[in-house]
């Protein structure tokens, strides 16, 4: 895809300019939060994800090999149930890819475009629609009661994080950093009971600390992928997030 730095979009009367957002923003297309690159009208504080600003009219996703997705500014078939994104489990409130099936699948534009594989820091992570390991943030395999949700899982299968949980984590930490610079307590670093047992409990402190070191490396890789183009502020956020 050619790289555009200025576009006109049917949803807004002014030209939108590609910028690297200095703080998290809400996308006026899909209504989800965004980090990093953004098509913006400064005058109106109007923001669109790159994925929302330049969607494909139709798309396929390997997790739904029988589904033919179309892009819509408003989901055309409400009524069966509330529209929920199959990837992150959050509501669909605006721009969406929806398949043509009667009981349609929905994907936020950013969720549709998640990278399948992340490689860096000596680890390889795969995007999965079902995982063997519980998410290290929420301690569950499913993102909610009704939705499995997608995760990044390490190739060794020991580490996994829901994409939705990493998004929340970035936001929580940004808010905490923004409103209370002294409070650096991080929920993420409290291992859940299962993981402590798996890795040998308190008798094996060394093993446990090695495990969490690796868990941070994995998390860092996912955060970098989600942020896309980390700005200085966001880079600092990653540092504070991973320094504990
Ligand atoms: Zn969006
Ligand atoms: Zn405007
Ligand atoms: Zn379908
Ligand atoms: Zn989603
Ligand atoms: Zn989770």
Tab-separated table of C-alpha atoms and ligand atoms in Angstrom:
chain	number	residue	atom	x	y	z
A	1	UNK	CA	0.000	0.000	0.000
A	2	UNK	CA	1.434	3.428	-0.856
A	3	UNK	CA	2.051	5.609	2.171
A	4	UNK	CA	-0.310	8.589	2.309
A	5	UNK	CA	0.370	11.445	4.681
A	6	UNK	CA	-2.761	13.466	3.861
A	7	UNK	CA	-6.158	12.154	2.891
A	8	UNK	CA	-9.722	13.236	2.401
A	9	UNK	CA	-12.265	11.033	4.109
A	10	UNK	CA	-16.011	10.910	3.540
A	11	UNK	CA	-16.691	11.012	7.284
A	12	UNK	CA	-15.030	14.427	7.755
A	13	UNK	CA	-15.142	17.727	5.832
A	14	UNK	CA	-11.449	18.620	6.304
A	15	UNK	CA	-8.185	17.097	5.138
A	16	UNK	CA	-6.745	14.537	7.582
A	17	UNK	CA	-3.005	14.514	8.220
A	18	UNK	CA	-1.016	11.489	9.330
A	19	UNK	CA	0.607	12.210	12.690
A	20	UNK	CA	2.171	10.280	15.469
A	21	UNK	CA	-0.262	10.856	18.342
A	22	UNK	CA	1.483	12.026	21.504
A	23	UNK	CA	-1.099	10.374	23.705
A	24	UNK	CA	-3.795	7.717	23.336
A	25	UNK	CA	-6.775	8.904	21.287
A	26	UNK	CA	-10.259	7.700	20.538
A	27	UNK	CA	-10.796	6.848	16.884
A	28	UNK	CA	-13.857	8.598	15.459
A	29	UNK	CA	-14.346	5.715	13.033
A	30	UNK	CA	-14.438	2.553	15.129
A	31	UNK	CA	-14.645	4.396	18.513
A	32	UNK	CA	-11.801	2.273	19.920
A	33	UNK	CA	-8.678	3.706	21.473
A	34	UNK	CA	-5.618	4.230	19.361
A	35	UNK	CA	-1.926	4.703	19.986
A	36	UNK	CA	0.807	6.047	17.727
A	37	UNK	CA	0.030	6.771	14.071
A	38	UNK	CA	-3.255	8.559	13.427
A	39	UNK	CA	-5.010	10.517	10.676
A	40	UNK	CA	-5.965	13.732	12.396
A	41	UNK	CA	-7.837	17.005	11.944
A	42	UNK	CA	-6.296	19.188	14.646
A	43	UNK	CA	-8.911	21.895	14.298
A	44	UNK	CA	-11.768	19.533	15.186
A	45	UNK	CA	-9.818	16.997	17.245
A	46	UNK	CA	-11.007	14.344	14.816
A	47	UNK	CA	-8.950	11.129	14.702
A	48	UNK	CA	-8.910	7.994	12.615
A	49	UNK	CA	-6.746	4.904	12.901
A	50	UNK	CA	-4.765	4.245	9.733
A	51	UNK	CA	-6.775	1.024	9.426
A	52	UNK	CA	-10.060	2.960	9.665
A	53	UNK	CA	-8.969	5.757	7.339
A	54	UNK	CA	-7.920	3.432	4.530
A	55	UNK	CA	-9.864	0.190	4.803
A	56	UNK	CA	-10.132	-2.487	2.157
A	57	UNK	CA	-13.657	-2.860	0.823
A	58	UNK	CA	-13.435	-6.624	1.309
A	59	UNK	CA	-11.109	-8.838	3.307
A	60	UNK	CA	-10.407	-12.388	4.437
A	61	UNK	CA	-8.962	-13.611	7.693
A	62	UNK	CA	-7.246	-16.977	8.147
A	63	UNK	CA	-9.104	-17.579	11.456
A	64	UNK	CA	-12.399	-17.463	9.529
A	65	UNK	CA	-11.478	-19.227	6.321
A	66	UNK	CA	-15.121	-19.570	5.176
A	67	UNK	CA	-15.978	-15.933	5.810
A	68	UNK	CA	-16.056	-13.152	3.295
A	69	UNK	CA	-15.682	-9.860	5.164
A	70	UNK	CA	-16.868	-6.451	4.008
A	71	UNK	CA	-16.007	-3.085	5.465
A	72	UNK	CA	-18.888	-0.975	6.813
A	73	UNK	CA	-19.051	2.383	8.528
A	74	UNK	CA	-22.053	1.004	10.401
A	75	UNK	CA	-22.694	-2.700	10.949
A	76	UNK	CA	-25.589	-3.517	8.612
A	77	UNK	CA	-27.074	-6.418	10.543
A	78	UNK	CA	-27.757	-5.488	14.127
A	79	UNK	CA	-30.462	-7.325	16.016
A	80	UNK	CA	-29.250	-10.913	16.428
A	81	UNK	CA	-27.140	-9.860	19.353
A	82	UNK	CA	-25.070	-6.883	20.329
A	83	UNK	CA	-22.238	-6.645	17.887
A	84	UNK	CA	-19.034	-7.845	19.538
A	85	UNK	CA	-15.599	-8.014	17.963
A	86	UNK	CA	-14.452	-11.623	17.791
A	87	UNK	CA	-10.830	-10.626	18.326
A	88	UNK	CA	-10.993	-8.373	21.381
A	89	UNK	CA	-14.477	-9.010	22.795
A	90	UNK	CA	-15.343	-5.315	22.837
A	91	UNK	CA	-18.485	-3.723	21.394
A	92	UNK	CA	-18.660	-2.721	17.792
A	93	UNK	CA	-19.765	0.910	17.779
A	94	UNK	CA	-18.644	2.160	14.403
A	95	UNK	CA	-16.396	1.074	11.547
A	96	UNK	CA	-16.236	-2.697	11.278
A	97	UNK	CA	-15.481	-5.642	9.052
A	98	UNK	CA	-18.457	-8.002	9.045
A	99	UNK	CA	-18.781	-11.266	7.164
A	100	UNK	CA	-21.687	-12.091	4.884
A	101	UNK	CA	-22.987	-15.023	6.948
A	102	UNK	CA	-26.375	-14.728	8.608
A	103	UNK	CA	-24.802	-15.023	12.069
A	104	UNK	CA	-22.015	-12.723	11.127
A	105	UNK	CA	-18.567	-12.336	12.617
A	106	UNK	CA	-17.346	-8.830	13.378
A	107	UNK	CA	-13.829	-7.493	13.545
A	108	UNK	CA	-12.673	-3.979	14.370
A	109	UNK	CA	-10.451	-2.669	11.563
A	110	UNK	CA	-7.396	-2.698	13.860
A	111	UNK	CA	-8.175	-6.216	15.026
A	112	UNK	CA	-8.536	-7.387	11.410
A	113	UNK	CA	-5.052	-6.056	10.687
A	114	UNK	CA	-3.206	-7.493	13.698
A	115	UNK	CA	0.135	-8.962	12.692
A	116	UNK	CA	0.090	-12.764	12.615
A	117	UNK	CA	3.645	-13.202	13.874
A	118	UNK	CA	5.847	-10.992	16.029
A	119	UNK	CA	9.571	-11.611	16.134
A	120	UNK	CA	12.024	-9.724	18.325
A	121	UNK	CA	14.048	-9.809	21.535
A	122	UNK	CA	14.807	-13.466	20.855
A	123	UNK	CA	11.165	-14.584	20.966
A	124	UNK	CA	8.565	-15.488	18.385
A	125	UNK	CA	4.895	-14.874	19.119
A	126	UNK	CA	1.929	-16.119	17.149
A	127	UNK	CA	-1.527	-14.630	17.005
A	128	UNK	CA	-3.968	-17.318	18.178
A	129	UNK	CA	-7.729	-17.557	18.384
A	130	UNK	CA	-7.463	-20.164	21.103
A	131	UNK	CA	-4.633	-20.717	23.534
A	132	UNK	CA	-3.219	-23.431	25.761
A	133	UNK	CA	-1.974	-20.965	28.370
A	134	UNK	CA	-3.906	-18.481	30.471
A	135	UNK	CA	-3.398	-14.804	29.733
A	136	UNK	CA	-0.744	-13.362	32.042
A	137	UNK	CA	-2.763	-10.208	32.587
A	138	UNK	CA	-6.255	-11.490	33.400
A	139	UNK	CA	-5.478	-15.108	34.275
A	140	UNK	CA	-8.142	-16.494	31.918
A	141	UNK	CA	-8.092	-18.255	28.578
A	142	UNK	CA	-11.205	-16.457	27.359
A	143	UNK	CA	-11.402	-12.714	27.167
A	144	UNK	CA	-15.035	-12.760	28.347
A	145	UNK	CA	-17.796	-15.285	28.995
A	146	UNK	CA	-19.028	-15.188	25.411
A	147	UNK	CA	-15.859	-14.454	23.508
A	148	UNK	CA	-12.601	-16.405	23.360
A	149	UNK	CA	-10.660	-13.432	22.074
A	150	UNK	CA	-7.316	-13.455	20.350
A	151	UNK	CA	-3.951	-13.696	22.052
A	152	UNK	CA	-0.300	-13.534	21.245
A	153	UNK	CA	1.282	-16.767	22.382
A	154	UNK	CA	4.985	-17.592	22.499
A	155	UNK	CA	6.130	-20.430	20.260
A	156	UNK	CA	7.101	-22.400	23.396
A	157	UNK	CA	3.467	-22.068	24.528
A	158	UNK	CA	4.337	-20.822	28.026
A	159	UNK	CA	3.450	-17.173	27.670
A	160	UNK	CA	0.313	-15.602	26.337
A	161	UNK	CA	-1.473	-12.254	26.545
A	162	UNK	CA	-4.857	-11.300	25.136
A	163	UNK	CA	-4.562	-8.490	22.644
A	164	UNK	CA	-7.425	-6.773	24.488
A	165	UNK	CA	-5.594	-7.076	27.817
A	166	UNK	CA	-2.421	-5.504	26.444
A	167	UNK	CA	-4.492	-2.637	25.044
A	168	UNK	CA	-6.076	-2.125	28.462
A	169	UNK	CA	-2.695	-2.338	30.124
A	170	UNK	CA	-1.222	0.394	27.934
A	171	UNK	CA	-4.195	2.607	28.691
A	172	UNK	CA	-4.234	1.917	32.437
A	173	UNK	CA	-0.559	2.657	32.718
A	174	UNK	CA	-0.782	5.770	30.638
A	175	UNK	CA	-3.616	7.055	32.853
A	176	UNK	CA	-1.740	6.172	36.015
A	177	UNK	CA	1.386	7.833	34.728
A	178	UNK	CA	-0.594	10.860	33.687
A	179	UNK	CA	-2.637	11.355	36.844
A	180	UNK	CA	-0.295	10.050	39.497
A	181	UNK	CA	3.352	10.025	38.675
A	182	UNK	CA	4.346	8.599	42.049
A	183	UNK	CA	2.236	5.502	41.805
A	184	UNK	CA	4.151	2.936	39.848
A	185	UNK	CA	2.468	-0.133	41.300
A	186	UNK	CA	1.802	-2.526	38.468
A	187	UNK	CA	-0.959	-5.097	38.597
A	188	UNK	CA	0.620	-6.989	35.798
A	189	UNK	CA	3.526	-8.150	37.894
A	190	UNK	CA	1.364	-10.057	40.350
A	191	UNK	CA	1.527	-13.618	39.060
A	192	UNK	CA	-1.652	-15.589	39.376
A	193	UNK	CA	-1.641	-18.697	41.540
A	194	UNK	CA	-1.550	-21.231	38.712
A	195	UNK	CA	1.559	-19.749	37.254
A	196	UNK	CA	3.334	-19.736	40.602
A	197	UNK	CA	2.511	-23.411	40.984
A	198	UNK	CA	3.505	-24.280	37.447
A	199	UNK	CA	6.891	-22.753	37.914
A	200	UNK	CA	7.565	-24.339	41.276
A	201	UNK	CA	6.229	-21.903	43.861
A	202	UNK	CA	8.353	-20.074	46.393
A	203	UNK	CA	10.864	-22.925	46.591
A	204	UNK	CA	12.038	-21.991	43.158
A	205	UNK	CA	12.489	-18.243	43.267
A	206	UNK	CA	15.134	-18.222	40.598
A	207	UNK	CA	12.935	-20.074	38.138
A	208	UNK	CA	10.060	-17.748	38.889
A	209	UNK	CA	12.088	-14.609	38.358
A	210	UNK	CA	13.370	-16.044	35.071
A	211	UNK	CA	9.776	-16.712	34.082
A	212	UNK	CA	8.702	-13.126	34.770
A	213	UNK	CA	11.722	-11.712	33.019
A	214	UNK	CA	10.659	-13.616	29.928
A	215	UNK	CA	7.023	-12.579	30.410
A	216	UNK	CA	8.165	-8.931	30.299
A	217	UNK	CA	10.122	-9.513	27.097
A	218	UNK	CA	7.013	-11.033	25.539
A	219	UNK	CA	4.853	-8.151	26.740
A	220	UNK	CA	7.320	-5.578	25.422
A	221	UNK	CA	7.192	-7.129	21.978
A	222	UNK	CA	3.377	-7.050	21.882
A	223	UNK	CA	3.271	-3.456	23.128
A	224	UNK	CA	5.724	-2.333	20.444
A	225	UNK	CA	3.589	-4.022	17.809
A	226	UNK	CA	0.395	-2.385	19.086
A	227	UNK	CA	1.960	1.059	19.383
A	228	UNK	CA	3.391	0.775	15.899
A	229	UNK	CA	5.498	3.864	15.981
A	230	UNK	CA	6.334	4.662	19.587
A	231	UNK	CA	6.646	8.339	20.319
A	232	UNK	CA	8.902	9.609	23.054
A	233	UNK	CA	6.074	9.742	25.549
A	234	UNK	CA	4.911	6.269	24.772
A	235	UNK	CA	8.465	4.928	24.768
A	236	UNK	CA	8.788	6.278	28.318
A	237	UNK	CA	5.585	4.513	29.186
A	238	UNK	CA	6.995	1.205	27.991
A	239	UNK	CA	10.076	1.804	30.071
A	240	UNK	CA	8.126	2.517	33.245
A	241	UNK	CA	5.900	-0.446	32.519
A	242	UNK	CA	8.789	-2.832	32.195
A	243	UNK	CA	11.196	-1.460	34.757
A	244	UNK	CA	9.484	-2.967	37.814
B	1	LIG	ZN1	-10.570	3.072	14.303
B	2	LIG	ZN1	-11.941	19.020	10.889
B	3	LIG	ZN1	-18.840	-15.694	8.369
B	4	LIG	ZN1	-11.633	-5.747	18.247
B	5	LIG	ZN1	-6.344	-11.461	29.275
